[in-house]
């Protein structure tokens, strides 16, 4: 048996074809029993059957294998918990051919939001349990013994016994039989189509629902807690329209007779289980009176993302976790396509820039990983559900679609899905379909983007009327990478009417400006027709950064001030400049000078990036040049006052969804930078809200801004604002409101309040999936948060599973900024090792090193004080 330990994949002795699963959940005792009969094929001579099982008590006496009327009993049954495998050793060789493996088992309905677990809710003032499954990536094995790898597809027949008769029981397929026996019932479901184990799902609880149908007859329901059915109507409408959109886009109908979407009080995000999609409440429910516009947009995109998986992931499934990006990158990209189709006024493709930025941020680390990353053990999978698989994956798909053309791309995708339906696929299968459909060398083009980590920075300069392009690997820590890519370069010059594109396949390429652009470049001493500016990576469709020489940078700064650049390109110039400054390839002063060009910026997506950039710059300045911090805060207040005055505090009749979202972000920024008038007005509105929770003075879109503003004046001696927000938290039953408050409380500048709040996050008053929302502490609370993490690490690592531990590590360690802290972190985790956070810990330590080098660089800039004073006092 020892030969099966430590293996990355299960041996291929047997191939499962169908699972007959019976589960008996005990919601009071938080346990379950069950049995599984696996119809399988033995494909080679073997005395062993090896499958997955974890945290289950297997009844060895119940295990049997029946083949050709012969019953085989194993002489040894052993579970290896570290590997999550169950090994059955038989006394004789099993015959090749079909048979049925039977296993009885028991388990605990755990409280860790994985496997088969309990979620709690209140009904008529009484606390109750529901039973929920969450199997991705490798936790079906915690519910029933199975071949728990994506490639082992099979069909599933599920039956639930001893379900309280008043509860709703759901699974992937519709109910075929329900028998009531007094206060209990048995519920049996239709056999599923062929699918992977991680997509199997069961939910048992008390629910209301709303229902609709697609135009081709698919029944769609949204289930939620009793009394919240109206909050499911928006998601229901989005789901019906999205299913129809995907049916047409993929040219393949949705393959199941029904789609249920369920809001679960305790749930880690959202999960695309075939026909039974599960969500945390904030990702599915929308309250017309109390939800913010940002939440409406999130519900739409999350629903669109999960429903995309019904085709890309469920119907066609990755062969192994190395190809996770095929699921998540594509679902992220196509969710924007669907949401943009439903809500064109939301300008979703501008919003998509946020995805690109988050991908670029993580992939700029030396500790990043390729999109296609080798997975050698189940414990490694959680760490690749990250910005590389989701955001970089989506970004390279967007880059490829832009290069091939939308129509060709869509046609090739439809062909790919049809060919691999009900099967598994690898990255090269997608490239083959796109290459066949387009005639382009897609495989050669894209391998450089998926099989190596990182991305290039394209340096652009003009010399003697020659336009030079150079690519080098971009590394935020200043190291020299040796990556090289085939880069689809796009550029425009002086106008969006003058566009050029080419593939940069070498390290460098040079063009004659006049031949290439049909004009000369201003400021280079050449007579004739002049191009006032050059923008490379038009509309940010390429996954790379651009570094311009000073004259070209100045021309772009002027173009931004004159509003000659599109919102996407204004975003791109800003984000590239920010990254270059962080990597110490551009001065802090020049970045602050560029920000001045955005004083009249009103685009929601551009400002939604400018705001966190300004927060980061203020934090770096506090560490590097504390004497200049007040002036820098004053500079940022001036930067956001124009948009704040345009938007005001009150929603305007007929204003756009984007303006509604932006208002809160702008007011939050002014409060964080200490704008007294904003904080005073926020305080006035907050007190009106405390007196009347339905006051029109505090609509949902500005609540977080007001809560953050209130916390700016909280201290141990002035606690009333903090106490009042905790009271609102305890009184509301709206999940969105609770998360809004948790995100706000950590913004307090008093470290003692921060410590008190961090301890509150560990209390029973905060649901486990919500605790991580409160970890983004103010810059003055960073040291306190790190000490708190160390003091509570044992409790945290026991309470939260690896997916959530990653958030604790990243949120608290990454903002630190000293080499002493690098040493502290390294030493602490040597004493407290945890293999499931290895990659994230390495990345977090690298962020500390990057911050530290940046602080040192900023502190050594000679003319910074003069430039900051000039910018802070400049009149516009």
CSV table of C-alpha atoms in Angstrom, one decimal, residues 17-20 39 154-158 171-176 188-195 255-257:
chain,number,residue,atom,x,y,z
A,17,UNK,CA,-18.8,5.2,-14.8
A,18,UNK,CA,-21.7,5.9,-12.4
A,19,UNK,CA,-22.1,6.7,-8.7
A,20,UNK,CA,-25.3,5.7,-6.8
A,39,UNK,CA,-20.2,1.2,-11.3
A,154,UNK,CA,-19.1,9.9,-14.5
A,155,UNK,CA,-22.9,10.1,-14.0
A,156,UNK,CA,-24.4,10.5,-10.5
A,157,UNK,CA,-27.7,9.3,-9.0
A,158,UNK,CA,-28.2,10.9,-5.6
A,171,UNK,CA,-29.1,18.6,-6.0
A,172,UNK,CA,-27.8,19.0,-9.5
A,173,UNK,CA,-30.8,17.4,-11.2
A,174,UNK,CA,-34.6,17.6,-10.7
A,175,UNK,CA,-36.4,15.5,-8.1
A,176,UNK,CA,-37.8,12.3,-9.5
A,188,UNK,CA,-34.3,11.0,-5.0
A,189,UNK,CA,-32.9,12.9,-8.0
A,190,UNK,CA,-32.6,12.2,-11.7
A,191,UNK,CA,-29.3,10.7,-12.9
A,192,UNK,CA,-27.0,13.5,-14.0
A,193,UNK,CA,-25.2,13.8,-17.2
A,194,UNK,CA,-21.5,12.9,-17.2
A,195,UNK,CA,-19.5,15.3,-15.0
A,255,UNK,CA,-27.6,20.9,-21.2
A,256,UNK,CA,-29.8,20.4,-18.0
A,257,UNK,CA,-33.5,20.7,-17.5
